[in-house]
Tab-separated table of C-alpha atoms in Angstrom:
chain	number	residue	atom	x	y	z
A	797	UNK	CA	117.975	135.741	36.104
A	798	UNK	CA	116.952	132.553	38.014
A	799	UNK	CA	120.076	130.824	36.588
A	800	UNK	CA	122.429	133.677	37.952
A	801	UNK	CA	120.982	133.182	41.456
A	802	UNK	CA	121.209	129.474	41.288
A	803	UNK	CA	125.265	130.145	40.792
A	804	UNK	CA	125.539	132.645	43.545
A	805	UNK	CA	124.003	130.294	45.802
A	806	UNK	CA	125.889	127.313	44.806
A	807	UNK	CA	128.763	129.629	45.219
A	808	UNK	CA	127.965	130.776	48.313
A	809	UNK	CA	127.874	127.351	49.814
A	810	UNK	CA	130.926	126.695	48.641
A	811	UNK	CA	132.397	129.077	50.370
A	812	UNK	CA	130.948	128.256	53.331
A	813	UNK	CA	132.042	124.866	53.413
A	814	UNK	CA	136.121	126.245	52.526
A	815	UNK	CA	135.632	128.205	55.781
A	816	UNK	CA	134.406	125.644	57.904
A	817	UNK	CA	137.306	123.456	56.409
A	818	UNK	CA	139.285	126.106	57.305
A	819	UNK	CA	138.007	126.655	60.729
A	820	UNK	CA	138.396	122.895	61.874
A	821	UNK	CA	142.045	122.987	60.589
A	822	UNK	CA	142.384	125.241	62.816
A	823	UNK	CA	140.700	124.256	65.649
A	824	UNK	CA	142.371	120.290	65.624
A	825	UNK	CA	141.142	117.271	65.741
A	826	UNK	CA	138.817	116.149	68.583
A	827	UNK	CA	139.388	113.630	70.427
A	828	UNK	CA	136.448	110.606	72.208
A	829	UNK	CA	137.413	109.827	75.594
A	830	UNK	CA	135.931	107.146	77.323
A	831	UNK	CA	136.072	107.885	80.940
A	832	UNK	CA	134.897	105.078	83.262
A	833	UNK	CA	132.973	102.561	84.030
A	834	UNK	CA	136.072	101.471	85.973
A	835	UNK	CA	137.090	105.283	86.626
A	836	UNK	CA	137.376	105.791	89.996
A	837	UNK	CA	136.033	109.412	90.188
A	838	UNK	CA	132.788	107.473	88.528
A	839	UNK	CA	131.926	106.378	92.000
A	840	UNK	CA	130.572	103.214	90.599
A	841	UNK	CA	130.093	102.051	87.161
A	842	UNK	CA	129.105	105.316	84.916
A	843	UNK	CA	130.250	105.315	81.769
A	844	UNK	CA	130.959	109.298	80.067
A	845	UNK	CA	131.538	109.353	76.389
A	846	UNK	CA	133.330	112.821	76.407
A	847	UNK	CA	134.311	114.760	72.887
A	848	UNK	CA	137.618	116.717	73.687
A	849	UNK	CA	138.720	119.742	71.870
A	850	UNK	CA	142.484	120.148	73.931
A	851	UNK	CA	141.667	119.779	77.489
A	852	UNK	CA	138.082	121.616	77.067
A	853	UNK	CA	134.722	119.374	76.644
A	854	UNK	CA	132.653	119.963	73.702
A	855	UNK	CA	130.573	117.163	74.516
A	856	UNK	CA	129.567	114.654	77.395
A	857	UNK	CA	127.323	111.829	76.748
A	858	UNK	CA	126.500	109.947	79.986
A	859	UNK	CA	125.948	106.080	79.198
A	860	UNK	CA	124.050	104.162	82.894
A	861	UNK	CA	122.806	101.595	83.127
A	862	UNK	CA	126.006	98.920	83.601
A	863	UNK	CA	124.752	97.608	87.086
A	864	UNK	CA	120.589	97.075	86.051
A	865	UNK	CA	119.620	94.442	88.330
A	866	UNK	CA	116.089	94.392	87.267
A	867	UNK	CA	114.355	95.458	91.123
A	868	UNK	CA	111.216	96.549	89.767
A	869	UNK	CA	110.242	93.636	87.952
A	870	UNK	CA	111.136	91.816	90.865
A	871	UNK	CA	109.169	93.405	93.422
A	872	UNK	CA	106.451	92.336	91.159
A	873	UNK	CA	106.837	88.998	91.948
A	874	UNK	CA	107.592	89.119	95.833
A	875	UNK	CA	105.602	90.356	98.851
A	876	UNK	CA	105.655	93.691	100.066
A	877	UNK	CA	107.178	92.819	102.669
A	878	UNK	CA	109.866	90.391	101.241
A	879	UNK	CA	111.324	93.347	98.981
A	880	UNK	CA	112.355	95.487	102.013
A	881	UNK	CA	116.065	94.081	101.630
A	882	UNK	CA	116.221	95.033	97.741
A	883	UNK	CA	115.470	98.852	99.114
A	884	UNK	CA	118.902	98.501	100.925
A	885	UNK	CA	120.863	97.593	97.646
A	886	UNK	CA	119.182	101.173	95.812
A	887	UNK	CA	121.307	103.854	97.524
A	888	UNK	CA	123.482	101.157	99.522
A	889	UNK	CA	124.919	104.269	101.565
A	890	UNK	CA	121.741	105.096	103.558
A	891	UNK	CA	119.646	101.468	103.624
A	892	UNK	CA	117.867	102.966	106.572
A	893	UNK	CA	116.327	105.856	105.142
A	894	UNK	CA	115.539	103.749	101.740
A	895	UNK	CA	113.967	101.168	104.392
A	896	UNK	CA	111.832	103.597	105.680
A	897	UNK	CA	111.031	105.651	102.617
A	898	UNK	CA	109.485	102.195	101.048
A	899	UNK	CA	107.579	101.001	103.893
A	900	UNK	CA	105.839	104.271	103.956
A	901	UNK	CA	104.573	103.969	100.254
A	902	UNK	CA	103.244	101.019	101.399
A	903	UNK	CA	101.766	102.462	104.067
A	904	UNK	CA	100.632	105.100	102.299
A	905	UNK	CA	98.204	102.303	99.757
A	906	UNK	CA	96.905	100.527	103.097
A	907	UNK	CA	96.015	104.078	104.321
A	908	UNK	CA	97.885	103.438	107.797
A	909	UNK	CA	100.832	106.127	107.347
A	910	UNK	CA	99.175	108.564	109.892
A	911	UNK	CA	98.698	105.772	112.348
A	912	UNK	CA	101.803	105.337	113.162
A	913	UNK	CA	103.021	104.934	116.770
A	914	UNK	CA	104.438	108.021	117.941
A	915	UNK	CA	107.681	106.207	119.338
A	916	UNK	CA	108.060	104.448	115.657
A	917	UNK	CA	107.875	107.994	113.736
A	918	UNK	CA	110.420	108.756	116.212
A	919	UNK	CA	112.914	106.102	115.611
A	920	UNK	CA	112.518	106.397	112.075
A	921	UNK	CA	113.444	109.946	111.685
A	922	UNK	CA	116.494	108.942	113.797
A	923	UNK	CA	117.395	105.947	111.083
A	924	UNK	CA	116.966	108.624	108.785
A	925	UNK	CA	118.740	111.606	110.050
A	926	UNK	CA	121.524	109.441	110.677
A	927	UNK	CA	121.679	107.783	107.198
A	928	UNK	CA	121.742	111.021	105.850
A	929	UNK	CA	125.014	112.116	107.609
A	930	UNK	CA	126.479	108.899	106.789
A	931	UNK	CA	125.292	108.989	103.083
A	932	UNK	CA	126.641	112.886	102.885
A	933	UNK	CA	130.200	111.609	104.619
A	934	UNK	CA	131.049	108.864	102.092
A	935	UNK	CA	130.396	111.408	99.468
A	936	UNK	CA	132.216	114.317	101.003
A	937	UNK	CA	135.403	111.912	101.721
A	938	UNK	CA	135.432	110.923	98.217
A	939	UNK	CA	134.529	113.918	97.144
A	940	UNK	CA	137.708	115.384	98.311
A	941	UNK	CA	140.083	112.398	97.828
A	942	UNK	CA	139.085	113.168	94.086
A	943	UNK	CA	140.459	116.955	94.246
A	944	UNK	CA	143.266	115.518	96.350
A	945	UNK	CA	142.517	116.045	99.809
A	946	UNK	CA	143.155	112.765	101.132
A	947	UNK	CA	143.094	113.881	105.198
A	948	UNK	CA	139.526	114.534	104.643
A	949	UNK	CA	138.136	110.836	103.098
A	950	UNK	CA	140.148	109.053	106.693
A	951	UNK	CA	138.362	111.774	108.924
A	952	UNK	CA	134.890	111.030	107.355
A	953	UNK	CA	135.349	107.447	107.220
A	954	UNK	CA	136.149	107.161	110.798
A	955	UNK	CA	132.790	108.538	111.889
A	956	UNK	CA	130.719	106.769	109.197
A	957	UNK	CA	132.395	103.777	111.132
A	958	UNK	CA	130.492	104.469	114.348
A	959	UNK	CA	126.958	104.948	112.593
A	960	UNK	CA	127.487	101.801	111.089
A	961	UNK	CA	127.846	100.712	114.827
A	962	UNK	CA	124.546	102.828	115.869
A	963	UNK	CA	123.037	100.920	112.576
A	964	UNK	CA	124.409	97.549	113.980
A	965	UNK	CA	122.652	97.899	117.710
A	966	UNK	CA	119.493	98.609	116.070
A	967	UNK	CA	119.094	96.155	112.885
A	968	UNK	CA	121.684	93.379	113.787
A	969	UNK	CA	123.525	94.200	110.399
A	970	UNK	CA	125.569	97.107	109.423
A	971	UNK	CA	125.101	97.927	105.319
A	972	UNK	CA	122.133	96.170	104.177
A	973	UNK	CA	119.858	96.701	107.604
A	974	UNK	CA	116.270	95.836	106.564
A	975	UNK	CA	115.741	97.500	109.720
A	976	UNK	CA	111.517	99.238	109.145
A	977	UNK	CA	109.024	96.816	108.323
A	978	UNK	CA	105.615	97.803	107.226
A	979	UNK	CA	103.502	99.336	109.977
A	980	UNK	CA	106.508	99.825	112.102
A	981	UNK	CA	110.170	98.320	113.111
A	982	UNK	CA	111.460	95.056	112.993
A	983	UNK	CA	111.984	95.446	116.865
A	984	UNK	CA	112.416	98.300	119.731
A	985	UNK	CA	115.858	100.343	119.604
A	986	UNK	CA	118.496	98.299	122.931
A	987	UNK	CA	118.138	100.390	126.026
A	988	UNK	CA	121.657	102.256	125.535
A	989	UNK	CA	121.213	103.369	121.852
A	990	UNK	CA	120.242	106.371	122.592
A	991	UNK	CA	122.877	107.110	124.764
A	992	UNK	CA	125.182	106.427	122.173
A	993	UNK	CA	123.725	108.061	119.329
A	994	UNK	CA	123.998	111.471	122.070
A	995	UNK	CA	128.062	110.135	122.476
A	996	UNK	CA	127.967	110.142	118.394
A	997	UNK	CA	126.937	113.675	118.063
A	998	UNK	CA	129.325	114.910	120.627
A	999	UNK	CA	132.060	113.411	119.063
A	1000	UNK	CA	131.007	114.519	115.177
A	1001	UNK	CA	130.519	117.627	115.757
A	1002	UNK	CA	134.432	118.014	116.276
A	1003	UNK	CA	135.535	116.031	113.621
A	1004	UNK	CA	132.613	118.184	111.108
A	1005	UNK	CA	134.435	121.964	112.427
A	1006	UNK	CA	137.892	120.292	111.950
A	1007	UNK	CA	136.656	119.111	108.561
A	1008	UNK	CA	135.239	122.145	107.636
A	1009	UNK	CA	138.654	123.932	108.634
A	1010	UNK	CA	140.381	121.871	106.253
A	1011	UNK	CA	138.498	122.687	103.242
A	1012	UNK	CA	135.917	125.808	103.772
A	1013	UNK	CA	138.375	128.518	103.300
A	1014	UNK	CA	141.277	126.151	101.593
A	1015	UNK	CA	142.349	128.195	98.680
A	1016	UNK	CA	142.697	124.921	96.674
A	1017	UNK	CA	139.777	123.784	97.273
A	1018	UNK	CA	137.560	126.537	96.560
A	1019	UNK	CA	139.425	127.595	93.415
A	1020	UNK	CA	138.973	124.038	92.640
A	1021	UNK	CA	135.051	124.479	93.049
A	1022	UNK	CA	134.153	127.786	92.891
A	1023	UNK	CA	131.830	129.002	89.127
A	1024	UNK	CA	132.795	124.907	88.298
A	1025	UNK	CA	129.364	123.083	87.102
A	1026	UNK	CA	126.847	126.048	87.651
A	1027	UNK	CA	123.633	124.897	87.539
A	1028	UNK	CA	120.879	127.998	87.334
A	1029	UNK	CA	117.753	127.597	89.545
A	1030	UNK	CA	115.564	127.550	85.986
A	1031	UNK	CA	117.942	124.270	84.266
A	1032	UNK	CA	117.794	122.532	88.259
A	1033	UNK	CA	113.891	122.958	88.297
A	1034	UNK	CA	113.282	121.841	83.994
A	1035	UNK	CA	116.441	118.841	84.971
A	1036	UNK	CA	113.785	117.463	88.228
A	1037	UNK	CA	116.709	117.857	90.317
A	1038	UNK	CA	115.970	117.002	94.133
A	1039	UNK	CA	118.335	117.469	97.144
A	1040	UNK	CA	120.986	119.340	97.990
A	1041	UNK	CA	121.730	119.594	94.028
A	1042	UNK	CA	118.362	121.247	93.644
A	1043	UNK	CA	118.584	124.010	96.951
A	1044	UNK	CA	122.531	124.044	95.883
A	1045	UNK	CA	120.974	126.161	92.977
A	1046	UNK	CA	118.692	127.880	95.182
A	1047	UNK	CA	115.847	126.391	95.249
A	1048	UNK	CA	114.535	126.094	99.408
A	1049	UNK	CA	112.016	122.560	98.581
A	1050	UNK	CA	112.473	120.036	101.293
A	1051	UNK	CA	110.317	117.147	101.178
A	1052	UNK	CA	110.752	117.238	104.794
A	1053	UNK	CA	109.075	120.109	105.067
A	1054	UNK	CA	106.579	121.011	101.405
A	1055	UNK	CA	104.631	117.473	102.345
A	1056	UNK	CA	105.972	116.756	106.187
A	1057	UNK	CA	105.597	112.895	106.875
A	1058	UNK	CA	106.067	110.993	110.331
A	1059	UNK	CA	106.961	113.837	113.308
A	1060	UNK	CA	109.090	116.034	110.889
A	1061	UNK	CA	106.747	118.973	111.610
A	1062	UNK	CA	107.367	118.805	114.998
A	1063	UNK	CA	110.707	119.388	114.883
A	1064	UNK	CA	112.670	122.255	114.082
A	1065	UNK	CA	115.242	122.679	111.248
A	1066	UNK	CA	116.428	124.435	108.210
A	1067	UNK	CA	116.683	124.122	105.115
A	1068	UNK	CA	120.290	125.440	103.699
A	1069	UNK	CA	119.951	126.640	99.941
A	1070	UNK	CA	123.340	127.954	97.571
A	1071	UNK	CA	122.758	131.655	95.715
A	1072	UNK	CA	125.140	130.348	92.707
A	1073	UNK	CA	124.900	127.141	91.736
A	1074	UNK	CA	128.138	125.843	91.160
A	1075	UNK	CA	130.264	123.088	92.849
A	1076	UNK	CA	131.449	125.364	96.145
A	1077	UNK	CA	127.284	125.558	96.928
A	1078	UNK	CA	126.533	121.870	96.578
A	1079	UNK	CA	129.398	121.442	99.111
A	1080	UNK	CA	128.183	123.687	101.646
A	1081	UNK	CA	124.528	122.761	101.649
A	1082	UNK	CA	125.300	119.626	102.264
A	1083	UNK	CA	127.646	120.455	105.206
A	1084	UNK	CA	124.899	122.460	106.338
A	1085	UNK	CA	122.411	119.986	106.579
A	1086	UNK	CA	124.860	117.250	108.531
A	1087	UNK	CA	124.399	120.190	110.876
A	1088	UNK	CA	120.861	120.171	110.701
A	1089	UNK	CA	120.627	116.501	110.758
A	1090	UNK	CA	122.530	117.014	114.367
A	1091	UNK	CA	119.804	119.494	115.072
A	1092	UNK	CA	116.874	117.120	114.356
A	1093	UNK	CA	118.621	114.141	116.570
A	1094	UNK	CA	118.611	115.873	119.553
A	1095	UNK	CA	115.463	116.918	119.461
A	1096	UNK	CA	114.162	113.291	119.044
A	1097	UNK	CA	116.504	112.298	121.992
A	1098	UNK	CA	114.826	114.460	124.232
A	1099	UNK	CA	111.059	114.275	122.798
A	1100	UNK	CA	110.691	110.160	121.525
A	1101	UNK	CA	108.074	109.321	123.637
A	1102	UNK	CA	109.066	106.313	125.954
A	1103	UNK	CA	112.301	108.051	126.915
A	1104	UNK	CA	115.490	106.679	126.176
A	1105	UNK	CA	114.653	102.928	127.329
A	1106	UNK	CA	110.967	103.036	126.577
A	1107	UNK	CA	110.100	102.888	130.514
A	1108	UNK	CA	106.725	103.062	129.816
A	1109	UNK	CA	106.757	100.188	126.813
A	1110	UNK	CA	105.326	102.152	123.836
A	1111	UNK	CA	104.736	100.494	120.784
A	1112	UNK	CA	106.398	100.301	117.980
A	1113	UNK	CA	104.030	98.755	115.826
A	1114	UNK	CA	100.393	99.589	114.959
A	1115	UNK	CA	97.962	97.056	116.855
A	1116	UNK	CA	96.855	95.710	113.380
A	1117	UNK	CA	97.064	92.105	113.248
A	1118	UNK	CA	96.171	91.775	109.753
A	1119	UNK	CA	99.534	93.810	108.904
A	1120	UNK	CA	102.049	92.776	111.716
A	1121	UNK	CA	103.330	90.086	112.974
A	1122	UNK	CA	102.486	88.249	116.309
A	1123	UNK	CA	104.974	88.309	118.621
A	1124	UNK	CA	107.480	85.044	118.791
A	1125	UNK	CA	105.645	84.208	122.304
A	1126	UNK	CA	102.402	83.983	120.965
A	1127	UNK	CA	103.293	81.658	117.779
A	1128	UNK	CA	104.947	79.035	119.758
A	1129	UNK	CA	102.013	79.201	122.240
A	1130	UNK	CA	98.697	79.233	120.034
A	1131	UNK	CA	97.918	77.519	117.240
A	1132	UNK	CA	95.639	80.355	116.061
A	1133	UNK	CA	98.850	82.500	116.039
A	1134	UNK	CA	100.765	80.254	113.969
A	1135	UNK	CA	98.066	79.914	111.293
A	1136	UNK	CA	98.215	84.015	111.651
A	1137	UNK	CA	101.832	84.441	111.024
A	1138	UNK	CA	101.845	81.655	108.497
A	1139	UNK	CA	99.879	83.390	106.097
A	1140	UNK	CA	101.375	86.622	106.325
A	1141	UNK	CA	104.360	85.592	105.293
A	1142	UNK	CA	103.482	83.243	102.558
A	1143	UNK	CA	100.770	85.517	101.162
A	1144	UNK	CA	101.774	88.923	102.111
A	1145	UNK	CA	99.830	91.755	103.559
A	1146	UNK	CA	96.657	92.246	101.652
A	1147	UNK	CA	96.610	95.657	100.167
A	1148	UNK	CA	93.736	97.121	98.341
A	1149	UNK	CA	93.671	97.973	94.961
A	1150	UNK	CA	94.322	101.312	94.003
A	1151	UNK	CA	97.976	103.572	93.086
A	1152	UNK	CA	99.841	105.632	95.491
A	1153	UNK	CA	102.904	107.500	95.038
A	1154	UNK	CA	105.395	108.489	98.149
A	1155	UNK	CA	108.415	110.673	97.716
A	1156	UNK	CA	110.717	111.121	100.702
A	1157	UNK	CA	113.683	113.292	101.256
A	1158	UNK	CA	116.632	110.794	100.844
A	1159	UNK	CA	120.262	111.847	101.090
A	1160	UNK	CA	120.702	111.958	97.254
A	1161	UNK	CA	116.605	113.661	96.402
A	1162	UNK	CA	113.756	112.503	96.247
A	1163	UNK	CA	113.800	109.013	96.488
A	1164	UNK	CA	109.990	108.058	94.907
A	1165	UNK	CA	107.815	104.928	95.233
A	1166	UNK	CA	104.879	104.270	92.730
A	1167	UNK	CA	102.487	101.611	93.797
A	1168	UNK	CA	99.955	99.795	91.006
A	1169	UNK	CA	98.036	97.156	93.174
A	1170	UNK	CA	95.377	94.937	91.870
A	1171	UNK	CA	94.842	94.060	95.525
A	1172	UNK	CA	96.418	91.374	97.311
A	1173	UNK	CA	99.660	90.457	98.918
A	1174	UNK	CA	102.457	91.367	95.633
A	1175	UNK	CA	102.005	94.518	93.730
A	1176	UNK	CA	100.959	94.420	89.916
A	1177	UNK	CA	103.284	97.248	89.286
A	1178	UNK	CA	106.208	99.047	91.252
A	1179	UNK	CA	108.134	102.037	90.179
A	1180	UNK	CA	111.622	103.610	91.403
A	1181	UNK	CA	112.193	107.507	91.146
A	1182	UNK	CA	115.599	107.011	91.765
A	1183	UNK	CA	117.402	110.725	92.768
A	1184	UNK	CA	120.653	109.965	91.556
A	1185	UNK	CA	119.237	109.017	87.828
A	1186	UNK	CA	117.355	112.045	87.771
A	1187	UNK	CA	120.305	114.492	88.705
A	1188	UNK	CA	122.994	112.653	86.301
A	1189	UNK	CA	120.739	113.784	83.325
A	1190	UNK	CA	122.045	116.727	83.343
A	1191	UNK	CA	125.424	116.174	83.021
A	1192	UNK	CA	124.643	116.439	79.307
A	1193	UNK	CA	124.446	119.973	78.896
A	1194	UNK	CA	126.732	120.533	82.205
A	1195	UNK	CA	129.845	119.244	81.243
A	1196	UNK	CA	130.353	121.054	78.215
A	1197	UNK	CA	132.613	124.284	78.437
A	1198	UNK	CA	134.132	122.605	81.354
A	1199	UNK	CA	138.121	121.473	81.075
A	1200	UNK	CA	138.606	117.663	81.792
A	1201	UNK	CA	140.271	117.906	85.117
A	1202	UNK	CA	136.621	119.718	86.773
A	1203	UNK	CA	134.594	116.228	85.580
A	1204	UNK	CA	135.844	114.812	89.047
A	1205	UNK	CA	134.717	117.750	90.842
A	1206	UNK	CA	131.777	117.917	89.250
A	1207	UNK	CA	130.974	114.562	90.089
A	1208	UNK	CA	132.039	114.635	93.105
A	1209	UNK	CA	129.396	117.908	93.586
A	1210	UNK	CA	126.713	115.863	92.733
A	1211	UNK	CA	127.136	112.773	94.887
A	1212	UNK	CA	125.222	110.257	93.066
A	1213	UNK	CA	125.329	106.294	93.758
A	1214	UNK	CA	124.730	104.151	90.768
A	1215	UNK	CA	122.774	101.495	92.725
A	1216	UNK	CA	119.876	103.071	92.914
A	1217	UNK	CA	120.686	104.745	89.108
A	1218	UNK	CA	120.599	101.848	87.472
A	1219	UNK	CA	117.838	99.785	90.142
């Protein structure tokens, strides 16, 4: 008896195997595509093994780490202080915000975040606010050069032009600004900034409603993104998705506004959140919160206390000697002064032991700062929660079922920078 069911089984498996034989005859031969990491509708160097059954993905294996530049390691061997400027090269298209988002970790371990001069919360949110509109044009102009809407990527361009002026007033540089230093600002904002920062908004909010024209209601481009990459709220909340490609799906968590930092709660904005999912969603949240970002800049304009050309000299930097830096008149006067400044920036800023963690509500997600200190002027350990390495994790299980011409577009949804990816 045993040996009759040892036949039918072997027979059975047999049979089994002829029928998958069968059934990959008939399905073809797949196909491995390699798409980047020179591919322009990469964004940067991402490399996607994709397995191709005809023009439909059966599987996408994303392969980062092609631009490692090793910043973690590095910070551990620098001053807090000195590895401001690496925070500019993680998400290169808002340095500001990554500026500030850094020095507030910091801040956060010497226990001085709260003490912050009202006029330097202020300004910050402003550096913020502003590199999030300029972070949210570059990818909204690529974004739609890569479904073919070339019209869009020259309008977007042209105002991410004059923020990179705004950005040039205030730090003296234009991409990498290095612009917050810990405990406050490397310097006051020029008298006229504000001023032209109000000129800026006037002026965007035109070319935002003409943009929006061109693609809101465009039949191409919303059967180009419309049910393409759906992301459920569940798979964004198990992926750690942050951003606009976490309330895309849904989800209303804003850093901003679940742990407010600087004056965030006194200001008033909302938070825009998608009801499917899908490409079309990430593209209006994140035209939605350029408007919001508008919102939240006027309101500083007319509360940052100081006015407009700080009549009233407010500071901008917490009276902590031990932290900042005496001013330039005082080191070429006293001696004592010199000594001071002297060994704050050869040793650092002497931080207690301890380990903090600061997230703050970048342009991409959560952009995350963990903070080991031993005490001291360098930390023992720093770690990166870099938003854009989180959210391409999912491409994984995202990609498949999609045809091969909606991996732009869903790239493109996602707006990630590899930068700060690969740190």
């Amino acid at each position: 008896m045993a040996q009759v069911q040892d036949i039918e089984i072997r027979d059975s498996a047999t049979r089994a195997a002829q029928v998958a034989e069968e059934l990959q005859d008939v399905q073809g031969e797949k196909m491995v595509l390699n798409m980047g990491p020179s591919h322009p509708a990469t964004h940067g160097v991402l490399r996607i093994v994709l397995e191709l059954d005809g023009e439909l993905i059966t599987k996408a294996d994303p392969d980062v780490g092609y631009l490692h530049r090793g910043d973690e390691k590095i910070a551990e061997n620098m001053t807090y202080t000195q590895f401001i400027p690496y925070t500019d090269r993680l998400d290169y298209l808002a340095p500001l915000a990554n500026n500030v988002a850094y020095a507030l970790a910091v801040e956060k371990l010497l226990g001085i975040h709260d003490k912050l001069p009202p006029r330097c919360q202020y300004i910050r949110v402003m550096c913020c606010e502003l590199a999030r509109i300029s972070a949210h044009l570059l990818g909204l102009g690529a974004f739609a050069m890569d479904a073919g809407a070339i019209t869009v990527f020259l309008l977007t361009f042209t105002e991410r032009e004059k923020i990179y002026n705004l950005a040039e007033a205030a730090s003296g540089a234009r991409l990498t600004t290095s612009y917050t230093r810990i405990g406050g600002l490397a310097r006051d904002i020029p008298p006229t900034w504000c001023a032209q920062v109000r000129q800026f908004l006037q002026e965007f909010a035109v070319t935002l409603a003409e943009t929006e024209t061109l693609l809101t209601r465009n039949r191409i481009w919303v059967d180009r993104l419309r049910d393409v990459g759906v992301v459920s709220k569940a798979m964004a909340i198990d992926y750690g998705l942050s951003g606009p490609n976490l309330r895309g799906s849904g989800v209303e968590y804003d850093l901003r506004k679940a742990q407010p930092y600087l004056c965030y709660s006194d200001l008033q904005f909302d938070i825009p959140v998608g009801s499917v999912g899908d490409s079309y969603d990430r593209y209006l949240v994140r035209m939605e919160e350029m408007r919001q970002s508008m919102r939240i800049l006027s309101q500083c304009l007319e509360k940052i206390p100081g006015g407009e050309v700080n009549a009233s000299k407010e500071p901008v930097n917490i009276p902590d000697g031990k932290i900042t830096l005496p001013s330039k008149l005082k080191v070429l006067s006293s001696m004592e002064e010199l000594i001071h400044q002297f060994m704050l920036v050869t040793e650092g800023v002497n931080c207690p032991p301890g380990e903090i963690y600061f997230g703050h509500e970048n342009p991409k997600g959560e952009l995350g700062f963990y903070i080991n200190s031993h005490g001291g002027g360098t930390p023992y350990r720093l770690k990166i929660r870099a938003p854009s390495f989180v959210n391409l994790s999912i491409l994984g299980e995202l990609l498949p079922g999609c045809m091969i011409s909606d991996v732009p577009v869903v790239l493109g949804s996602f707006d990630f920078v590899m930068g700060e990816s690969d740190r």
